[in-house]
mmCIF file of C-alpha atoms in Angstrom:
data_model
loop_
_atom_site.group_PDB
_atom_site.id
_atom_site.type_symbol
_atom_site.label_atom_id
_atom_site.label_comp_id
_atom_site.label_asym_id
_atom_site.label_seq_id
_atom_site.Cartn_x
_atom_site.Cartn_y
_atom_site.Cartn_z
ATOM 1 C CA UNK H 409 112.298 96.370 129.299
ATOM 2 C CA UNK H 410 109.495 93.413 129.503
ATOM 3 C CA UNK H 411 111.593 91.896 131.566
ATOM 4 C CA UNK H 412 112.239 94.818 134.065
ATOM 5 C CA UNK H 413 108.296 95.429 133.896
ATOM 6 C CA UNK H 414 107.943 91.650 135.271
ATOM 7 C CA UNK H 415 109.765 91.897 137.768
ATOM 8 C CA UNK H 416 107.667 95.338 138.937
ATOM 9 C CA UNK H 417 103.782 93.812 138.703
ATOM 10 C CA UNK H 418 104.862 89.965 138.966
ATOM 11 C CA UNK H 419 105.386 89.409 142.749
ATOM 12 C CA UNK H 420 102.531 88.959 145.075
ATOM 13 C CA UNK H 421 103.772 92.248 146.769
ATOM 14 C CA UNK H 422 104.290 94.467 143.298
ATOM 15 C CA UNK H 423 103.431 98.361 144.437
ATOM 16 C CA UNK H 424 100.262 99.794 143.436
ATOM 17 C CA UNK H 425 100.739 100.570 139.378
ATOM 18 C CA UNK H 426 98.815 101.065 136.320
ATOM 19 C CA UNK H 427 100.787 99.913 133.571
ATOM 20 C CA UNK H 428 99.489 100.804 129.629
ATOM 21 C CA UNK H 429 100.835 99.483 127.159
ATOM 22 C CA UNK H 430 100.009 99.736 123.334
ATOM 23 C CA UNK H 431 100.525 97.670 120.094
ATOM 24 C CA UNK H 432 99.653 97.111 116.994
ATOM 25 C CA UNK H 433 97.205 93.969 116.323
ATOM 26 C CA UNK H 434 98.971 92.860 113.011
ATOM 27 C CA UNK H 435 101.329 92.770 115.234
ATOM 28 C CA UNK H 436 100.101 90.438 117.418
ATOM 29 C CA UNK H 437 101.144 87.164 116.369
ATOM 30 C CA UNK H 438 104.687 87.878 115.470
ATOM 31 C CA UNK H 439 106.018 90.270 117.971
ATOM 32 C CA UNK H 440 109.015 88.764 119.819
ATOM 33 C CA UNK H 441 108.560 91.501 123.079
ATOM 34 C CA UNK H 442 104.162 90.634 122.808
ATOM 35 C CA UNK H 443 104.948 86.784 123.197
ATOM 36 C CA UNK H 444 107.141 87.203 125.874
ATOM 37 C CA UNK H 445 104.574 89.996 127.448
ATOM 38 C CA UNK H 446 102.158 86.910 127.235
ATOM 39 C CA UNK H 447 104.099 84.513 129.038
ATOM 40 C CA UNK H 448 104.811 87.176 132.190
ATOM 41 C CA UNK H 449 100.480 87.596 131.166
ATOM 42 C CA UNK H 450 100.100 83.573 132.594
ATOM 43 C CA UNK H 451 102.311 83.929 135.658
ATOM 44 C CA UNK H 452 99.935 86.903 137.222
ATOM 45 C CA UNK H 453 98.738 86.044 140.782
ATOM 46 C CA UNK H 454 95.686 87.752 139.671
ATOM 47 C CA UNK H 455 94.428 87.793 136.430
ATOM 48 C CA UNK H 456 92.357 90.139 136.559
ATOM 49 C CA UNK H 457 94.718 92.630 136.611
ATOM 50 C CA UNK H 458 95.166 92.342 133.369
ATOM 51 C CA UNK H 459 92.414 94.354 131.007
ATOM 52 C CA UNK H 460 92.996 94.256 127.364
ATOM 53 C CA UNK H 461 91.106 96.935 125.120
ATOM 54 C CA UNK H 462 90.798 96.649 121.539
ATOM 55 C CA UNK H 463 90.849 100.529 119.880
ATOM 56 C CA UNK H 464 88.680 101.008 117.228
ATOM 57 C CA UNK H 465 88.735 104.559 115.369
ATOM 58 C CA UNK H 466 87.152 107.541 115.964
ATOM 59 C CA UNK H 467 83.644 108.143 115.310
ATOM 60 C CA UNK H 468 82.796 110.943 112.978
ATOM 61 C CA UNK H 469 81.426 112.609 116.121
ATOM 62 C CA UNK H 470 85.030 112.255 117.570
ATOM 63 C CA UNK H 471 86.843 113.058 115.173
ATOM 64 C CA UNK H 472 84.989 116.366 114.600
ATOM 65 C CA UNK H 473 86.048 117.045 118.856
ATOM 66 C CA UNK H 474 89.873 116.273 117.873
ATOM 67 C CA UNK H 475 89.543 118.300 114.655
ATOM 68 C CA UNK H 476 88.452 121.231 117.060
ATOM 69 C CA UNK H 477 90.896 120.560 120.339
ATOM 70 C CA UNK H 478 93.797 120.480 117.926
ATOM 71 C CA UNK H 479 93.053 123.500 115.800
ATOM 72 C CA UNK H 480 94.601 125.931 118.170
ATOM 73 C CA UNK H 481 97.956 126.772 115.794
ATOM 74 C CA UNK H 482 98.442 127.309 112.054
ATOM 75 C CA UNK H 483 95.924 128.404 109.503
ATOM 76 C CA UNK H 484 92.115 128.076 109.937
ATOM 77 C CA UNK H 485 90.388 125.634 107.928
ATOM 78 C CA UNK H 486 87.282 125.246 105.538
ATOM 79 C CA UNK H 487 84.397 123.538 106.669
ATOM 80 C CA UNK H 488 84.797 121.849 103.379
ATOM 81 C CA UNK H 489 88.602 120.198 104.527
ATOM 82 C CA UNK H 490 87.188 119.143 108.273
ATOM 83 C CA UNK H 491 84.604 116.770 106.157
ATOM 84 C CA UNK H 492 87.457 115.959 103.822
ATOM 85 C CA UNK H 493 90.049 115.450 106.892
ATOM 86 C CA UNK H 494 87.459 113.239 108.382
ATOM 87 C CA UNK H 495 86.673 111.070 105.966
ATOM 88 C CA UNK H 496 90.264 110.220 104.560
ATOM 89 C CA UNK H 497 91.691 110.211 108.539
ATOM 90 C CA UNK H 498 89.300 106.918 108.486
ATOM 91 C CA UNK H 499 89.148 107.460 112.022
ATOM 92 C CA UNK H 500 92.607 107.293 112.935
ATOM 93 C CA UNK H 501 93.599 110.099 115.023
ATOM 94 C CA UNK H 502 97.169 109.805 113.766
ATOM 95 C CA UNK H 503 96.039 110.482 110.265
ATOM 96 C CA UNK H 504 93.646 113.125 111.360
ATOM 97 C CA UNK H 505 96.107 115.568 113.062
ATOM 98 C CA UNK H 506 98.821 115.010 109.910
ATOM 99 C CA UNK H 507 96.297 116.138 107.834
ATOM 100 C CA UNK H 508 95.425 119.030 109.662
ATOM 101 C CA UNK H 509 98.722 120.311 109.846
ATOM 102 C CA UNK H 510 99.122 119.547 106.504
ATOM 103 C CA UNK H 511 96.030 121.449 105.639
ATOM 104 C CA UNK H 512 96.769 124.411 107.732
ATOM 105 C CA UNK H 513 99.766 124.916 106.362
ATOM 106 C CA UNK H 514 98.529 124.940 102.688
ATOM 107 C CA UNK H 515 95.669 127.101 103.678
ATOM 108 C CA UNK H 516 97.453 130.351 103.320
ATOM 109 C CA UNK H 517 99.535 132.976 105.317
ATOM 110 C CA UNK H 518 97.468 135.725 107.315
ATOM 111 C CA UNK H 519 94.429 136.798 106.098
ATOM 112 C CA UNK H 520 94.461 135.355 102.709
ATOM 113 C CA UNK H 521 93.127 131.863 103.686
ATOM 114 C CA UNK H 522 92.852 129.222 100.263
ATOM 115 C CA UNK H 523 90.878 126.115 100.499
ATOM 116 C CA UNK H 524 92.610 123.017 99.323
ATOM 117 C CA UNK H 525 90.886 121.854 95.801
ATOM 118 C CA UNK H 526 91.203 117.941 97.641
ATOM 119 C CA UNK H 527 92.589 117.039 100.953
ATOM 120 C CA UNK H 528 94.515 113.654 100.310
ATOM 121 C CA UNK H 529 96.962 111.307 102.245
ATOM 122 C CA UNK H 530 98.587 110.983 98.992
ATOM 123 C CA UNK H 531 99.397 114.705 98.164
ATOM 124 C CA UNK H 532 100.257 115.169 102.092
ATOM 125 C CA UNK H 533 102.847 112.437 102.070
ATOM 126 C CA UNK H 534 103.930 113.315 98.337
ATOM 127 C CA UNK H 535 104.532 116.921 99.759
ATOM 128 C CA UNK H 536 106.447 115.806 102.755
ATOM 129 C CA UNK H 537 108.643 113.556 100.849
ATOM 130 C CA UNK H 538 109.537 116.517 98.528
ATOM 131 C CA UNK H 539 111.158 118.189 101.323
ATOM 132 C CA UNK H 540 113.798 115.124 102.289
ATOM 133 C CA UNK H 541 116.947 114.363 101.715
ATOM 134 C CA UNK H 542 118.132 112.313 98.111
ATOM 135 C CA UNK H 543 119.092 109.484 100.819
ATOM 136 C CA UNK H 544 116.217 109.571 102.533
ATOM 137 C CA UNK H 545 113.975 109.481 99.515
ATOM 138 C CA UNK H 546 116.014 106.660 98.377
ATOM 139 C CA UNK H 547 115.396 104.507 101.621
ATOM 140 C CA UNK H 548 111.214 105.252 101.685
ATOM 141 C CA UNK H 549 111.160 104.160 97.887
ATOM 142 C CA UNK H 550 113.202 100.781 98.059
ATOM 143 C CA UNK H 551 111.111 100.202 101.112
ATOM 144 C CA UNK H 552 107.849 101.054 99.132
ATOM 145 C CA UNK H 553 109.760 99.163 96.161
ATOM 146 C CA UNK H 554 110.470 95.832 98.198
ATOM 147 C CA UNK H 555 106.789 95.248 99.298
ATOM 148 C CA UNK H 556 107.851 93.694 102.794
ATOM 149 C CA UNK H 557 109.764 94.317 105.870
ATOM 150 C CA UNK H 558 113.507 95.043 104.795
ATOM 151 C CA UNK H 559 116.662 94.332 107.142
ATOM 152 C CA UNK H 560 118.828 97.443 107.813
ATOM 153 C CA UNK H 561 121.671 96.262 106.175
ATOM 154 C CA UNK H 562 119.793 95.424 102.613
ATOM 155 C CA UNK H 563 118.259 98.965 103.313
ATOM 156 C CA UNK H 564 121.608 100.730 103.319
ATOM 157 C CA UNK H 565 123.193 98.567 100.769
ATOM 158 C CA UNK H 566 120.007 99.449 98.184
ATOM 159 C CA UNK H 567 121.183 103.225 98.403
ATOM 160 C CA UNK H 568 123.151 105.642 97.137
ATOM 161 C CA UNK H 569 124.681 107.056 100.079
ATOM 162 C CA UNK H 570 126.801 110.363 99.447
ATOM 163 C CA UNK H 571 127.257 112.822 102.234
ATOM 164 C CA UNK H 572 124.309 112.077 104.523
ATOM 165 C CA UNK H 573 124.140 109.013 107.363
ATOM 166 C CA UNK H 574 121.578 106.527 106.116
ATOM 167 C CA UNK H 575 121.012 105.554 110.104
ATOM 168 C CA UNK H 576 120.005 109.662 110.534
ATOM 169 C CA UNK H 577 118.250 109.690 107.909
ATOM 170 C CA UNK H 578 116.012 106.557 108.848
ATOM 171 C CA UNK H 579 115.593 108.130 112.357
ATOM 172 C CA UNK H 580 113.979 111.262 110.377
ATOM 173 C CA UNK H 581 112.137 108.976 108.294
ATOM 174 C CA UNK H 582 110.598 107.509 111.516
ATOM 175 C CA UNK H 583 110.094 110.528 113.049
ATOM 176 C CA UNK H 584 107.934 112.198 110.450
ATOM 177 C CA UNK H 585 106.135 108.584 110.777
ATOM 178 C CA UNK H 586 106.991 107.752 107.368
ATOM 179 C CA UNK H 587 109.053 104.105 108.311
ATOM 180 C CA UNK H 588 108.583 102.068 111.032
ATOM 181 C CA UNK H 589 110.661 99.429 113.049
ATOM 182 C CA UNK H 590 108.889 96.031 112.968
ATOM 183 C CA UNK H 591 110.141 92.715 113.637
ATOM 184 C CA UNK H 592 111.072 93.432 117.401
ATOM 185 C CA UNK H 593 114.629 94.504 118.249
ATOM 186 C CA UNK H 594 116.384 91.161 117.485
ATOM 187 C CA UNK H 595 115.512 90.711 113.642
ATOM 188 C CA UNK H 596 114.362 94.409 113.497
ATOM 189 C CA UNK H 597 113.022 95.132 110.097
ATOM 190 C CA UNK H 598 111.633 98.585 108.730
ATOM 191 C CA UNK H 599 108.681 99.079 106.439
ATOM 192 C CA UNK H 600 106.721 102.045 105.330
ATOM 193 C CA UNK H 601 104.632 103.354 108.496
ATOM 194 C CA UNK H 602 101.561 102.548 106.431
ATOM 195 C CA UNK H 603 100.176 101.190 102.915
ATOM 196 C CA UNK H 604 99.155 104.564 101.588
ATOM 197 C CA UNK H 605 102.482 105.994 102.448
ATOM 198 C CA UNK H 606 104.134 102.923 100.148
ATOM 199 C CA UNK H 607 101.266 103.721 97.458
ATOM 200 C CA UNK H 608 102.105 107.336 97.123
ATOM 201 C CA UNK H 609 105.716 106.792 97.463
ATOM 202 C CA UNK H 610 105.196 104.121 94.239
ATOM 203 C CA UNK H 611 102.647 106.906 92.216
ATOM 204 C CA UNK H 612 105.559 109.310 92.040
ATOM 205 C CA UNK H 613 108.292 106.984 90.318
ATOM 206 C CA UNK H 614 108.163 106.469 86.622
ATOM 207 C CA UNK H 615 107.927 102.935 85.089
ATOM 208 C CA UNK H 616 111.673 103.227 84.484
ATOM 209 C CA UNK H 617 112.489 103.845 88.219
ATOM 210 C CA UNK H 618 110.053 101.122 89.252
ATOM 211 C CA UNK H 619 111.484 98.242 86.709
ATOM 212 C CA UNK H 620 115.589 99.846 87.997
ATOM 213 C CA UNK H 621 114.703 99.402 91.499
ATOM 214 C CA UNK H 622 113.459 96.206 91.109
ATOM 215 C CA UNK H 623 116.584 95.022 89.469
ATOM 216 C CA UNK H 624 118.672 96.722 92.229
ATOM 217 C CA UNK H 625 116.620 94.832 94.930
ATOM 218 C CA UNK H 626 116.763 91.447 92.945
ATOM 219 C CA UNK H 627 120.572 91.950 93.022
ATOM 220 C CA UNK H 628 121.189 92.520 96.047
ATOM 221 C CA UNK H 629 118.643 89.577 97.515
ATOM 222 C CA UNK H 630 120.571 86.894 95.014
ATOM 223 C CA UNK H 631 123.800 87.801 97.214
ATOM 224 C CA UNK H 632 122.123 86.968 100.351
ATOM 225 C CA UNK H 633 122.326 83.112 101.663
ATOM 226 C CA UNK H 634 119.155 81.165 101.449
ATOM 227 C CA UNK H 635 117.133 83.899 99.515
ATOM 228 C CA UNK H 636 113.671 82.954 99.622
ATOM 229 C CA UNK H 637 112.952 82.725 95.717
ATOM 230 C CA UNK H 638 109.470 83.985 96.507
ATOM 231 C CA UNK H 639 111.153 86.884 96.990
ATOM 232 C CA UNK H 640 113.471 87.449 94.367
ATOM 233 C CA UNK H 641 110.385 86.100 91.643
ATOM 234 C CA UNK H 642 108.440 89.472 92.832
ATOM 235 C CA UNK H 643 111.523 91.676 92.010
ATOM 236 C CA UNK H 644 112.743 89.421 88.946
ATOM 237 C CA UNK H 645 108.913 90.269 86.801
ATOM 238 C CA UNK H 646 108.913 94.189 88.232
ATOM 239 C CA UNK H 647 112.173 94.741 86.625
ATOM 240 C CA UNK H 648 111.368 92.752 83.473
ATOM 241 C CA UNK H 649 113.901 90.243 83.817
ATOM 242 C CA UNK H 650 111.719 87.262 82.157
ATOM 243 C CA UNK H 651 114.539 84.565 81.893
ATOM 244 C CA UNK H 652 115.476 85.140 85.693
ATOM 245 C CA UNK H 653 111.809 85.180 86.677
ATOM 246 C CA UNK H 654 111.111 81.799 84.940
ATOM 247 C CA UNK H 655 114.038 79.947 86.459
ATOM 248 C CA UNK H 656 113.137 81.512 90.275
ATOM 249 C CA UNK H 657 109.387 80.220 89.785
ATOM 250 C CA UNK H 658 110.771 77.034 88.827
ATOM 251 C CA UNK H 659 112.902 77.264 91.957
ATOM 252 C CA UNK H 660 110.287 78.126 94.260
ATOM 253 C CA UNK H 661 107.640 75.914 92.837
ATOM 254 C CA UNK H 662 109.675 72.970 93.376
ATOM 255 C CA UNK H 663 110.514 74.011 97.006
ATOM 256 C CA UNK H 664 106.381 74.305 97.622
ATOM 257 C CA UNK H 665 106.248 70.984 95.857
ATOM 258 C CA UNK H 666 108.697 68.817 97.992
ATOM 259 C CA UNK H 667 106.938 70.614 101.317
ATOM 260 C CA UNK H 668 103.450 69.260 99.710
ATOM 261 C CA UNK H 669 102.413 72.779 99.162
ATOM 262 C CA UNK H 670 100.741 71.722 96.012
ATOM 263 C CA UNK H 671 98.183 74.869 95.612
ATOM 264 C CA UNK H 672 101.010 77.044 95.998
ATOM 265 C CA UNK H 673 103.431 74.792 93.638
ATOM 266 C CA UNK H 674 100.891 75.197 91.007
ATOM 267 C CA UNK H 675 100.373 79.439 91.522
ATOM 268 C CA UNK H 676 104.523 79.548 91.431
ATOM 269 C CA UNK H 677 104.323 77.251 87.688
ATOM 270 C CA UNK H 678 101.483 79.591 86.616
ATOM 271 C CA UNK H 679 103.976 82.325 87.237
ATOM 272 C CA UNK H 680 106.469 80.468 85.148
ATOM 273 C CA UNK H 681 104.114 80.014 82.593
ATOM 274 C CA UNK H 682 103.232 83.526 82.640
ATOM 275 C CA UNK H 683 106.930 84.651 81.577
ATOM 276 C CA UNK H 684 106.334 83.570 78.401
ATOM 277 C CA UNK H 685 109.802 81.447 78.769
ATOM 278 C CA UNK H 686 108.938 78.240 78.831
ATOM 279 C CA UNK H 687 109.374 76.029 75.701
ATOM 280 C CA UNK H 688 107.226 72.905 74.966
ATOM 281 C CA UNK H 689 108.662 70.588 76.947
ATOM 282 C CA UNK H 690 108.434 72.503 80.021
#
């Protein structure tokens, strides 16, 4: 597609057009389609056809005027949950509108209107996820679980897959802007659509499920070739697995080492240390 849109706005005589396009600035340095974008970006006959505008979020003010354009279906709501919508939407007008919905459906049915004790991202999400599927609860927790973008494959591989499609489910996942693709469409990767949806997804497993997915994950990363032991450390202590998380610092101390990555050879023999496995020669 960037390449089709070149070929539109690139020649001297490209048709009249106003092109918007939108991304996400931790994105910015690492997103295969925005570098290319960029290159097409230096070849303009006239640069100054090119605006870039940096979105902030909303001011209270503005968020108070989307609160009130979107509250045209569903319950009414408390003066008390606009404030509270507000302030935990942090001026994002994504965040804002879920949380409105999710307010006005908790509100009540009819008449008999009840004002949420708390209006949080956490309960919103943690009542959404209630309502999915055992496979797709399974893929938003080993995503929350892994702490970084995860291929498709590990994904599918990390759960328990019994009538449902894992690929459908992901699409819902997406959809109710839970997960998100990142990576660009070469070495695609998803992640949870946001850090408070991986922090409530984590609040609702018990230590038991935390340390078991862990282990899971850890498993199925030692199969891979050329697992970064970074990786497999992180999963090795949340499961418990002392022994295994000693020898992987080891591993990936010695790696930083020979690259002359001597702060970070010294964090990774700190973690070693740490495991409470090392005897006194090491």
């Amino acid at each position: 597609s960037i390449a089709f849109i070149a070929e539109l706005v690139l020649p001297g005589n490209a048709p009249a057009l106003m092109l918007i396009l939108s991304f996400r600035s931790e994105d910015a340095g690492t997103s295969p389609p925005l570098q290319v974008l960029r290159g097409f970006q230096q070849r303009l006959t006239d640069a100054g056809a090119w605006v870039e505008i940096e979105l902030k979020g909303l001011s209270e003010d503005e968020g108070r005027a989307l609160l009130d354009l979107l509250q045209t279906t569903g319950g009414p709501i408390s003066q008390k949950q606009s404030r509270e919508i507000l302030q935990e939407a942090g001026g994002s007008p994504l965040l804002l509108s879920e949380l409105l919905h999710f307010a006005s459906q908790e509100t009540g049915v009819g008449e008999a209107v009840r004002p949420a004790d708390g209006l949080l991202i956490s309960d919103m999400i943690r009542r959404r996820a209630s309502t999915l599927s055992l496979t797709a609860r399974q893929l938003l927790e080993a995503l929350s679980v892994a702490g970084e973008p995860v291929s498709k494959t590990l994904l599918y591989h990390a759960v328990n897959v019994a009538d449902e499609d894992p690929a459908r489910e992901t699409g819902l996942l997406i959809r109710e802007h839970l997960v998100r693709f990142t990576g660009g469409s070469a070495g695609a990767k998803l992640e949870p659509f946001h850090d408070q949806v991986r922090e409530a997804s984590l609040s609702w497993m018990s230590p038991a499920e935390l340390r078991n997915w862990h282990a899971y994950l850890a498993q199925l990363l030692q199969a891979e070739a050329d697992t970064d032991p970074q990786r497999l450390l992180r999963h090795y202590r949340g499961s418990g697995n002392s022994p295994a998380a000693f020898e992987t610092a080891l591993a990936a101390a010695r790696i930083a080492e020979a690259a002359f990555a001597f702060e970070l050879a010294a964090r990774f023999y700190a973690d070693a240390l740490e495991t409470g496995e090392a005897d006194e020669p090491a």
